[in-house]
XYZ file of C-alpha atoms in Angstrom:
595
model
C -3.785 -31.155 -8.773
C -7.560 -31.460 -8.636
C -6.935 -32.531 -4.999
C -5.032 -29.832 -3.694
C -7.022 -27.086 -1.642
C -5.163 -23.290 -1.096
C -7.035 -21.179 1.032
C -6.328 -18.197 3.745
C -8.494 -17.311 6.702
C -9.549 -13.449 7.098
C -10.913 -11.948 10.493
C -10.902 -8.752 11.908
C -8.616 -9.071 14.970
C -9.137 -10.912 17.548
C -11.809 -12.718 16.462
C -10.193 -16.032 16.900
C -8.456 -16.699 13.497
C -5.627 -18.365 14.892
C -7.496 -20.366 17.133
C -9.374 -21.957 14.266
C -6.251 -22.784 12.656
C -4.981 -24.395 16.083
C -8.606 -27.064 15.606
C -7.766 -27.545 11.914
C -3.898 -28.436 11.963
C -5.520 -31.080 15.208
C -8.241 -32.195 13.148
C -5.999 -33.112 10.248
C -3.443 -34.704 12.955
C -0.702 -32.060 11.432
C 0.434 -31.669 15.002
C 0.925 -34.066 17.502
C -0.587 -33.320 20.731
C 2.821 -33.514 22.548
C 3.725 -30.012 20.246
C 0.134 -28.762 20.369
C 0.127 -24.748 22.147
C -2.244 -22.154 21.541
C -1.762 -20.336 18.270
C 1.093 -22.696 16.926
C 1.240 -20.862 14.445
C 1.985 -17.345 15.524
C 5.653 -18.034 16.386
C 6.805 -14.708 17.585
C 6.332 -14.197 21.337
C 4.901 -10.800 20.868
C 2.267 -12.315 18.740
C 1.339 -14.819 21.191
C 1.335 -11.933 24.563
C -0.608 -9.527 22.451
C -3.162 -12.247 21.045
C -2.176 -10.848 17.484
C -0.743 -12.050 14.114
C 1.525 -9.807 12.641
C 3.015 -11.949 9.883
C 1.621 -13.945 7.460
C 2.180 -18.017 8.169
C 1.737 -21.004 5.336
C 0.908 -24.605 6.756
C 0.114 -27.662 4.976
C -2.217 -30.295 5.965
C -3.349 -33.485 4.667
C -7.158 -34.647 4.849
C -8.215 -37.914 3.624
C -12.645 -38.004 3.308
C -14.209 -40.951 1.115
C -11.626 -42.647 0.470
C -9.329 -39.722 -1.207
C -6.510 -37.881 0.216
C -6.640 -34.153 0.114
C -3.721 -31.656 0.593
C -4.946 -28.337 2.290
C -2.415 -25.338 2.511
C -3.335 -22.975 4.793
C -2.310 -19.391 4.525
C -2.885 -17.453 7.591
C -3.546 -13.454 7.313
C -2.835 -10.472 10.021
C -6.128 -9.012 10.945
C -5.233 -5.792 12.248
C -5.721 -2.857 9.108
C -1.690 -1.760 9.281
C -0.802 -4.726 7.478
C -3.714 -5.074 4.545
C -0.469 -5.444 2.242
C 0.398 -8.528 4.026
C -3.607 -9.751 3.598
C -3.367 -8.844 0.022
C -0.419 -10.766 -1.083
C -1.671 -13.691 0.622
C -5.391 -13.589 -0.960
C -3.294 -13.186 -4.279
C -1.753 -17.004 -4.142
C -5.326 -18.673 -2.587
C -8.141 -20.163 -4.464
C -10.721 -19.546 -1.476
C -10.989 -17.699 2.173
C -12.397 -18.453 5.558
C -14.685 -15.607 6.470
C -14.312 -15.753 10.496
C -16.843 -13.422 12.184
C -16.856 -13.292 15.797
C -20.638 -14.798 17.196
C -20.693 -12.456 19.947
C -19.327 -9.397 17.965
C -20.710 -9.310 14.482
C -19.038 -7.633 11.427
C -15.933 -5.478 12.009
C -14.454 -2.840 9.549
C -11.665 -4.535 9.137
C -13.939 -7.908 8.201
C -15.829 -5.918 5.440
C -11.777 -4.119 3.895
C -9.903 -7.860 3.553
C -13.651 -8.895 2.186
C -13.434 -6.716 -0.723
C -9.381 -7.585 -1.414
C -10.927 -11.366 -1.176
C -13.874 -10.591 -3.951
C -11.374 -8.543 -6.059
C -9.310 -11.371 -6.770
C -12.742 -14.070 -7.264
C -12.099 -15.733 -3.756
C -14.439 -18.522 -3.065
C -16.018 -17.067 0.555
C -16.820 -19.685 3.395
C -18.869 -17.627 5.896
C -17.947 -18.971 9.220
C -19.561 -18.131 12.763
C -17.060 -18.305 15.593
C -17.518 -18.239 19.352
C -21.013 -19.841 19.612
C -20.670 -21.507 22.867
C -20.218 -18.369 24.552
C -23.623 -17.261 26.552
C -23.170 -13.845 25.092
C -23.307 -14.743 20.856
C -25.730 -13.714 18.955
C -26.154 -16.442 16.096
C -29.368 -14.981 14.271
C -28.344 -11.210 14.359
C -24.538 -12.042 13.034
C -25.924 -14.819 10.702
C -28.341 -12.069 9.333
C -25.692 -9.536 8.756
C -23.005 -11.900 7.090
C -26.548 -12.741 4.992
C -26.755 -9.108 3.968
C -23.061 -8.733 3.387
C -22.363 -11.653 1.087
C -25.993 -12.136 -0.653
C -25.565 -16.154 0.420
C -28.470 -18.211 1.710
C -28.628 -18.958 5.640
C -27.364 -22.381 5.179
C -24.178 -21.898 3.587
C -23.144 -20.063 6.983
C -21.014 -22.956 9.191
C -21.144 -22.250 12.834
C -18.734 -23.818 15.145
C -16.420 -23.271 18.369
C -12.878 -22.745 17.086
C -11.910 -22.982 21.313
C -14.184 -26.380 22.039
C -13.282 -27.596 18.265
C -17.342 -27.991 17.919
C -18.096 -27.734 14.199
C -14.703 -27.426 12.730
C -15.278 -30.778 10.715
C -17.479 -29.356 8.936
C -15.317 -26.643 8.135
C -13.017 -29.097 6.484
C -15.541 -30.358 4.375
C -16.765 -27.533 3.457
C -13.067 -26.425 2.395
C -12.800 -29.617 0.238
C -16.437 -29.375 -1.339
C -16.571 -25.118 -2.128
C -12.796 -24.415 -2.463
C -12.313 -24.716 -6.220
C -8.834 -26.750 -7.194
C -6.235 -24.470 -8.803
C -5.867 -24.385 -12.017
C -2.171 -24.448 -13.859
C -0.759 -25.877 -16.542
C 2.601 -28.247 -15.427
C 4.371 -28.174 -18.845
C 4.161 -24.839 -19.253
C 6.992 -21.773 -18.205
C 7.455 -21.849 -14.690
C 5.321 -18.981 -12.810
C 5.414 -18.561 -9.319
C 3.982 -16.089 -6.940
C 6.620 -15.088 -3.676
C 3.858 -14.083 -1.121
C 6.313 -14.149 2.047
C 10.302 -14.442 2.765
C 11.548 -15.078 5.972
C 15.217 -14.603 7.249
C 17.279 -17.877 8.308
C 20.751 -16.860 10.036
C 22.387 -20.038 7.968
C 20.532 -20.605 5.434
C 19.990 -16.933 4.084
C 16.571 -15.588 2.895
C 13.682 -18.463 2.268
C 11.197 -17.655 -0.131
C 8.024 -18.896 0.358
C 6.007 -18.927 -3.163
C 2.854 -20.741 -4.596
C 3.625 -21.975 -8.448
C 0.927 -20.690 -10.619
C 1.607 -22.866 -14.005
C 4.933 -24.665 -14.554
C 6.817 -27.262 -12.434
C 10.216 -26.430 -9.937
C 12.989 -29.050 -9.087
C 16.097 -29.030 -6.997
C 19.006 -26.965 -8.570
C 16.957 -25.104 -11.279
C 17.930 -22.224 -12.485
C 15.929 -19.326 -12.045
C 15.286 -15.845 -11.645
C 13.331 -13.346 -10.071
C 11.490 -11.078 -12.355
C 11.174 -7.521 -10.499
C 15.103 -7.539 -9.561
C 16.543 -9.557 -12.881
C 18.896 -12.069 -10.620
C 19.149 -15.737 -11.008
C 19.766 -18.459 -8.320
C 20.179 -21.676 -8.214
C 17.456 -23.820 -6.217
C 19.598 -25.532 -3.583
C 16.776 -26.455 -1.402
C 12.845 -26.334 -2.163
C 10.170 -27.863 0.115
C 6.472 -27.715 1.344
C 5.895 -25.891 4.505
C 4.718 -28.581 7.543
C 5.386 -27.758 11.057
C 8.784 -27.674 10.103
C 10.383 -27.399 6.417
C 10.262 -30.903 4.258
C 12.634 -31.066 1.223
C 10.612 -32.042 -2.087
C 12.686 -33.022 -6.042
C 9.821 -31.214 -6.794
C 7.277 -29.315 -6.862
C 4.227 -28.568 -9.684
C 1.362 -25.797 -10.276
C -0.871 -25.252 -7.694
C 1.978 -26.355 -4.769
C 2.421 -23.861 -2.129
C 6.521 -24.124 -0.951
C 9.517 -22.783 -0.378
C 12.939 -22.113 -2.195
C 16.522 -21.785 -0.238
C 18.775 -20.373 -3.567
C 21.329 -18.454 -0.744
C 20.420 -14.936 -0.750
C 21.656 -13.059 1.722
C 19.964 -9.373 1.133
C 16.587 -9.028 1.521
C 16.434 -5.995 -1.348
C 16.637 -8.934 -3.956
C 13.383 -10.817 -2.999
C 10.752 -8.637 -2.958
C 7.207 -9.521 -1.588
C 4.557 -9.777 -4.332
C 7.469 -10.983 -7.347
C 7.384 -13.776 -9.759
C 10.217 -16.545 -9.946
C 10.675 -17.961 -13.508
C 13.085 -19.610 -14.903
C 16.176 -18.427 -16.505
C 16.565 -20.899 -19.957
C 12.352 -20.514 -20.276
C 11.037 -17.676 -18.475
C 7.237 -16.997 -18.636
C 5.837 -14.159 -20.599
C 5.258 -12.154 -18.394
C 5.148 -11.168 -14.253
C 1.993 -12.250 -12.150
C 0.121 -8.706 -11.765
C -1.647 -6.928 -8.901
C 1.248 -6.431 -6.847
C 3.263 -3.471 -6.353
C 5.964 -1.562 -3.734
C 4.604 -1.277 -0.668
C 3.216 2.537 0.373
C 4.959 3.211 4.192
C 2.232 5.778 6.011
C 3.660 6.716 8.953
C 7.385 8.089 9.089
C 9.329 8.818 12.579
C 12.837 8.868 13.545
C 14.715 6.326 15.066
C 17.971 6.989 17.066
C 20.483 4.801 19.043
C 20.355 6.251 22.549
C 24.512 5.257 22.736
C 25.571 7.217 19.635
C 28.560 4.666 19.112
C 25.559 2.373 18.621
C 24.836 3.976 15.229
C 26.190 1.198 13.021
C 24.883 -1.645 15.257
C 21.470 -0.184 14.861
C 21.580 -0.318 10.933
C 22.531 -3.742 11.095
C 19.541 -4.321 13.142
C 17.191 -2.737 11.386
C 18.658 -4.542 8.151
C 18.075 -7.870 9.558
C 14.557 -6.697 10.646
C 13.857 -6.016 6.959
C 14.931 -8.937 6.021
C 12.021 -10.731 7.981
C 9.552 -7.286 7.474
C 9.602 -6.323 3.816
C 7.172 -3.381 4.799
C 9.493 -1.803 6.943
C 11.493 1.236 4.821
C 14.713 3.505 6.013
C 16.975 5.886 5.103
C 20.141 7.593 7.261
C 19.647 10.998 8.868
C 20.778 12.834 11.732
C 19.316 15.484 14.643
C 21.146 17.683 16.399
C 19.567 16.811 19.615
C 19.933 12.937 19.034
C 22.718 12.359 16.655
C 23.215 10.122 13.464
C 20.089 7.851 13.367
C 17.441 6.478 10.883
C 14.511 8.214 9.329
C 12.135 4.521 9.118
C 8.509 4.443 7.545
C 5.486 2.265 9.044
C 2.304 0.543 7.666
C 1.084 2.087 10.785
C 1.090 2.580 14.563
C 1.079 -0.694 15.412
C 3.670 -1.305 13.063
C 5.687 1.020 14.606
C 5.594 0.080 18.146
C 6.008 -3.893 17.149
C 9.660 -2.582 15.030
C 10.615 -0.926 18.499
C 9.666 -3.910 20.636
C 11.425 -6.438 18.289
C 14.514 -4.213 17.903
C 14.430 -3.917 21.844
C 13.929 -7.574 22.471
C 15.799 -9.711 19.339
C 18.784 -7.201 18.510
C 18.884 -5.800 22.528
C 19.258 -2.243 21.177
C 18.023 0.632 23.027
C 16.304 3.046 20.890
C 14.351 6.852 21.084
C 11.728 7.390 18.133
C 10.924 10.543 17.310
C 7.285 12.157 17.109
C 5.506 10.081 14.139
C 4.223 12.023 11.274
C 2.945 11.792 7.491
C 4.038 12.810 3.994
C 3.393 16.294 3.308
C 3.566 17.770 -0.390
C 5.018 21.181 -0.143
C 4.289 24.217 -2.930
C 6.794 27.052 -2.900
C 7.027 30.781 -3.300
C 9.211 29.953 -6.980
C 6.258 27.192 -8.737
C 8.313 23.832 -7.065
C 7.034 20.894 -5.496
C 8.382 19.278 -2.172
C 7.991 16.112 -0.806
C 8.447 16.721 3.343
C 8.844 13.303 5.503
C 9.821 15.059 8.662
C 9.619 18.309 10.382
C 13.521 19.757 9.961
C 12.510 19.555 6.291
C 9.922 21.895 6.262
C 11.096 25.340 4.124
C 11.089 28.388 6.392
C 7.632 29.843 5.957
C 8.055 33.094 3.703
C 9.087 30.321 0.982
C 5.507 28.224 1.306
C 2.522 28.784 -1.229
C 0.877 25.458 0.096
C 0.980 23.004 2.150
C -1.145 19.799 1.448
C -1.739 16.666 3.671
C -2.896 13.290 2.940
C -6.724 12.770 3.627
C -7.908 9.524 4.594
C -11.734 7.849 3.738
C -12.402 6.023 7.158
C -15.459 3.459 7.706
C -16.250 3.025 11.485
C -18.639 0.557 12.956
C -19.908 1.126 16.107
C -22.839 0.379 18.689
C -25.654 2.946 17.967
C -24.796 4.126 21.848
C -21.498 5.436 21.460
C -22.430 7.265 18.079
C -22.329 10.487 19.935
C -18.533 10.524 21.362
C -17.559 8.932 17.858
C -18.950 11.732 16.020
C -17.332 14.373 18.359
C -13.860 12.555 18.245
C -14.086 12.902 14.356
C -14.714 16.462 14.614
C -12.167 17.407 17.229
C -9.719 15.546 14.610
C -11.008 17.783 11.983
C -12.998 15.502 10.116
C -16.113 15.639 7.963
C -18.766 13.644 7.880
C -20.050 11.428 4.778
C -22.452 9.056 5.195
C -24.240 7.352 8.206
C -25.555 3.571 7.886
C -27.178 1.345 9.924
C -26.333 -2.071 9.709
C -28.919 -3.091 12.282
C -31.083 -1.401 14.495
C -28.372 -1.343 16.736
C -25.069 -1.002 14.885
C -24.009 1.682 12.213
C -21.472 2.226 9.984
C -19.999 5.699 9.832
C -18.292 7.330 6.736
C -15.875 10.018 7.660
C -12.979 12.169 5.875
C -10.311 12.643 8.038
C -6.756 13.979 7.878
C -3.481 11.032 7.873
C -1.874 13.368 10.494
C -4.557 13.362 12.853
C -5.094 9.398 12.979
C -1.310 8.549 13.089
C -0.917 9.897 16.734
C -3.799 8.537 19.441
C -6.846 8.293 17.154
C -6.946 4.310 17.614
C -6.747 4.344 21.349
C -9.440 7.108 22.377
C -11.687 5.636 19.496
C -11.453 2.048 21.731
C -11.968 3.771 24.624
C -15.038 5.692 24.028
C -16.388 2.935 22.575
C -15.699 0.480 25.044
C -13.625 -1.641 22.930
C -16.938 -1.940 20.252
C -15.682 0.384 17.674
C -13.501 -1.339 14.345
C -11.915 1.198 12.429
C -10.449 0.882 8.897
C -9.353 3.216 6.087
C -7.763 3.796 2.796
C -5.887 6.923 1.566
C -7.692 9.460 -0.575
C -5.818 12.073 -1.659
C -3.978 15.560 -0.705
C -5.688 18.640 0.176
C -4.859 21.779 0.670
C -4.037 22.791 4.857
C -2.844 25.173 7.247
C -0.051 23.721 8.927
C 2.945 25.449 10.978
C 6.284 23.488 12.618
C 6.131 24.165 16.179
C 9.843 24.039 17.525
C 10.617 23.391 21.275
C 13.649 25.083 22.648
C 15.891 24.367 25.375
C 17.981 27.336 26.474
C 17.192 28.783 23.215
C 18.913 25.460 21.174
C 15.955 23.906 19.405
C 15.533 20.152 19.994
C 14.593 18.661 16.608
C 13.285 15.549 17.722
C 10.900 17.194 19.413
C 9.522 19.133 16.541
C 6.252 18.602 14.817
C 4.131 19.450 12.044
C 0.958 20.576 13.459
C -2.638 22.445 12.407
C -2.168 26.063 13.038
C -5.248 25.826 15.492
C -3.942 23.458 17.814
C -0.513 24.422 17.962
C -0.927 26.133 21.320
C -2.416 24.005 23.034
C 0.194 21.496 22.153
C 3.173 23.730 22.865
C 1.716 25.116 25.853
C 1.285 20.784 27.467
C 4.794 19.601 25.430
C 6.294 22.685 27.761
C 4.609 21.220 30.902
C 4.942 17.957 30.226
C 9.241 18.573 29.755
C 9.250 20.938 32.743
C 8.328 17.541 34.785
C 10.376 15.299 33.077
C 13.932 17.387 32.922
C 15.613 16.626 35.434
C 17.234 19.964 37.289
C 20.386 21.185 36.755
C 22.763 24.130 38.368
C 21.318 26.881 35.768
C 18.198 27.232 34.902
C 16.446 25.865 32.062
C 14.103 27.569 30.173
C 11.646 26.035 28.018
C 9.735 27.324 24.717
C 7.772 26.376 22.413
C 7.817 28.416 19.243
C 6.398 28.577 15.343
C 9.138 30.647 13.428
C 10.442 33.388 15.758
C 7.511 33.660 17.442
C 7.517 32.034 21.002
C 4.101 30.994 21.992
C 4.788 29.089 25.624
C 7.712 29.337 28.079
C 8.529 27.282 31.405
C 11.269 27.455 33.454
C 13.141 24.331 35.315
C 14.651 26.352 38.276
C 18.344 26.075 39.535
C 19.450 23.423 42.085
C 21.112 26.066 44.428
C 23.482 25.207 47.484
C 23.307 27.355 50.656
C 26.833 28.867 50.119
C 25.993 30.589 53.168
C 25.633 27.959 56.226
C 29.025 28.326 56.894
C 28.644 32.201 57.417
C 27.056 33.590 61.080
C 27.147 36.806 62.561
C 29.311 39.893 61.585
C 28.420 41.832 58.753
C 25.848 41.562 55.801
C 28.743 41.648 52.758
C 29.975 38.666 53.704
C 27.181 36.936 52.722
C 26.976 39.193 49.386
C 30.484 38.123 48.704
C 29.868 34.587 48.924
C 25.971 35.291 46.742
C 27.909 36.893 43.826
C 30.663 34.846 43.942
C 28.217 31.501 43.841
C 26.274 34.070 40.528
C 29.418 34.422 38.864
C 30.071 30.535 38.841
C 26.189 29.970 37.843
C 26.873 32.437 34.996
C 30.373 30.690 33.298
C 27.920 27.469 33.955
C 24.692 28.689 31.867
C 27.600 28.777 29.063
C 29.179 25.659 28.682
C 26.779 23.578 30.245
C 24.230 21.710 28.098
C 20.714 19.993 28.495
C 20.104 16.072 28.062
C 16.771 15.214 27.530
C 15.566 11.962 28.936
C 14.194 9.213 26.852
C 11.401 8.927 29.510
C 10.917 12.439 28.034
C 10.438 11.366 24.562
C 8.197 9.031 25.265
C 6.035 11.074 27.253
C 5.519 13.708 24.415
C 4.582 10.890 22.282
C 1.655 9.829 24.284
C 0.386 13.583 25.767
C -3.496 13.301 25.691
């Protein structure tokens, strides 16, 4: 045991995590070079097109350095702040953490968040500088700040090129030298920590788990604690490039167990396996159900689809344990799935996969956040979506989840930051400069208000500088109304939204414009409304496609024309009756993203 190294790697995004792990899996000769790629370990080709790592990834290398051989298992981490669950869970089964901090970038928000979880759980830190070929790093300013963050002395700081591989031997070493062994007693009750599953079409749900005390062999017995069922161990393994089967495997091994499962409710991320004749005394703490934070609908845009769609979205789950739904239908769109996100990125990766693995075609609905709900009568609602919100002579309250947001920025841009936070209703805390040209701002802002384009303008004004994280603080009291669009006087649910009372004009009067463009026209007119209660606060009207019914008439009197006119009104009328509106999903989408 006293040679075996866990550690994971933690980065704000993009700031070349998976590139380092490319240099150390070559280093160690873990890959050949005929299977070398970029980011061989980000699997999924939406990681690899957006440069991102969405799920956590477990590699093992061996290392041999004076003589001794050395087993490294790498855990690699998401960067981006939706999935900080994923980061935690890993932290929870390592013994020490890459710090990667970007040469030509500095510290990130996101860098400082998965910091903390690291320190909270007595990580051993390895400050690394990436990116120091590039003309544009800054080595002395970054070095300075990482000095400032962690208390450590200048030369515990490696620098190296994760792209030119300059450096990364040191990284090893250092890995070897500072990374403390783990410690676990092999005799004892078997413990072990499941900090990812994956989903195998033949082989069922794989388990990947690191053993804290206690030793696992082929066709145990055991059991998972949080859910109470028991398994037999047909298959467990270390995690290479591909799977390799092990008899077995002892405390401090990172693996993984094939026992059959076919469900993904019955492993859950963050649970302890035991076994079942001598379980352990008790569960490996500091992990718990994870919170969802953004909720929108999804629909099938084929109705007969319905069922296909919940099979997708159960297989998804099976490979996404943060993703949560339940059934429930619009009248607009039909029977479809009320699904909850870590966050917007979250959200729009679940649509792309479910568009490009399971080749279903889906609308989602306007996102939006849990609202707590007080009524007339002394009760207590919990509201996930707009069609649940109580008429409003019943409400008392309404409360929304605030959020405690840290954003780093450029001292130049500090300006249009400060303005975006207001025009989002926020209120500033705290001001902090990290350098004489970088601060960190403090700000509380409202859930609701992030959820829908906060991300993208913040970029934008910044010029891509600004890192944004945050962590949920509470419910406070609000004024919010449901502002209801209406087609021919039928309200389309999936358009509705939860909104502050102040802006709900100005986001019924552009939701009106925006549908007037995007319905197509049709042989009655179409009115369009916006409207909070009874009250309609915006109308536009798609006009009639018409057909000269009178070409055909020329010359003699003027009532022959009027016959034809009323005859043509008549039809037009019996139409505006039966005939219904279908709202594009091009229409959808564009209400989603209205600036």
């Amino acid at each position: 045991m006293k040679n075996i190294r866990n550690f994971c790697i933690i980065a704000h995004i993009d700031h070349g995590k998976s590139t380092l792990a490319d240099r150390l899996l070559e280093v160690t000769h873990t890959v050949s070079q005929r299977d070398m790629q970029a980011q061989v370990l980000d699997d999924m080709d939406l990681e690899k097109e957006r440069g991102i790592t969405i799920k956590s990834h477990a590699i093992q290398m061996n290392y041999s350095r004076g003589g001794e051989d050395y087993v490294l298992n790498l855990i690699d981490t998401p960067g981006h702040v939706d999935f900080s669950y994923e980061v935690s869970r890993s932290i929870a089964a390592c013994e020490g953490a890459l710090l990667v901090v970007d040469a030509t970038q500095g510290i990130q928000a996101q860098t400082i968040s998965n910091l903390y979880l690291a320190l909270e759980n007595d990580l051993e830190i390895i400050p690394v500088m990436n990116k120091i070929d590039l003309d544009s790093a800054m080595p002395e300013e970054v070095a300075d700040e990482i000095m400032d963050l962690l208390g450590c002395p200048r030369e515990d700081i490696l620098s190296c090129s994760a792209k030119t591989g300059m450096g990364v031997d040191k990284v090893l070493e250092a890995i070897v030298d500072r990374v403390p062994a783990p410690v676990g007693d092999e005799s004892a009750p078997l413990q072990a920590l499941v900090f990812d599953s994956v989903f195998n079409p033949f082989r069922g749900i794989i388990s990947y788990f690191r053993i804290m005390n206690g030793t696992l062999r082929t066709n145990d017995h055991v059991k998972f604690v949080s859910t109470e069922k028991d398994y037999h161990a047909d298959e467990i393994g270390v995690l290479r490039l591909t799977m390799e089967p092990r008899k077995e495997l002892k405390a401090g091994d990172v693996g993984y167990i094939i026992s059959g499962i076919k469900t993904s409710k019955e492993v859950r991320v963050g649970d302890t396996v035991t076994h079942v004749e001598r379980p352990c005394e008790k569960a490996i703490e500091g992990f718990e159900a994870v919170k969802p934070m953004v909720f929108a609908g999804v629909y099938p845009v084929d109705t007969d689809d319905y069922e296909e769609l919940r099979a997708s979205i159960e297989k998804l789950q099976l490979n996404d344990a943060s993703l949560t739904f339940e059934p429930e239908s619009s009248l607009a769109l039909g029977f479809g799935f009320r699904c909850g996100f870590l966050g917007l990125l979250h959200m729009e990766i679940v649509q792309e996969r479910l568009t490009r693995e399971f080749n279903m075609d889906v609308i989602t609905t306007v996102p939006n956040v849990q609202y707590k709900v007080k009524l007339t009568n002394g009760t207590e609602l919990d509201v996930y979506n707009p069609s649940g919100m109580p008429e409003q002579n019943y409400i008392a309250e309404v409360y929304e989840p605030y959020i405690h947001a840290q954003i780093i920025t450029k001292a130049d841009y500090i300006g249009p930051v400060i303005k975006l936070c207001m025009d989002k209703r926020g209120i500033l805390k705290n001001q902090n400069y990290l350098t004489t040209d970088r601060i960190e701002i403090t700000f509380e802002l409202p859930l609701g208000e992030v959820v829908f384009d906060f991300y993208d303008k913040l970029k934008s004004i910044s010029k891509g500088y600004a890192s944004f994280d945050y962590y949920l603080n509470g419910f406070q009291p609000s004024k919010l109304v449901k502002l209801e669009i209406l087609l021919n006087g039928d309200p389309v649910d999936a358009l509705s939204t939860l909104t502050y009372v102040d802006n709900a004009y100005p986001i019924g009067r552009r939701m009106c414009e925006k549908l007037k463009e995007l319905i197509p026209r049709q042989q009655f007119d179409v009115a369009i409304q916006a409207a909070i209660g009874s009250k309609i606060i915006a109308r536009e009207t798609v006009r009639q496609v018409r057909k000269d019914v009178t070409a055909k008439c020329y010359g003699g009197d003027i009532t022959r024309k009027r016959k034809l006119l009323e005859k043509q009104k008549e039809g037009k009328k019996r139409m505006r009756q039966v005939g219904n509106v279908e709202v594009p999903q091009s229409a959808f989408l564009a209400v989603l993203k209205l600036d």
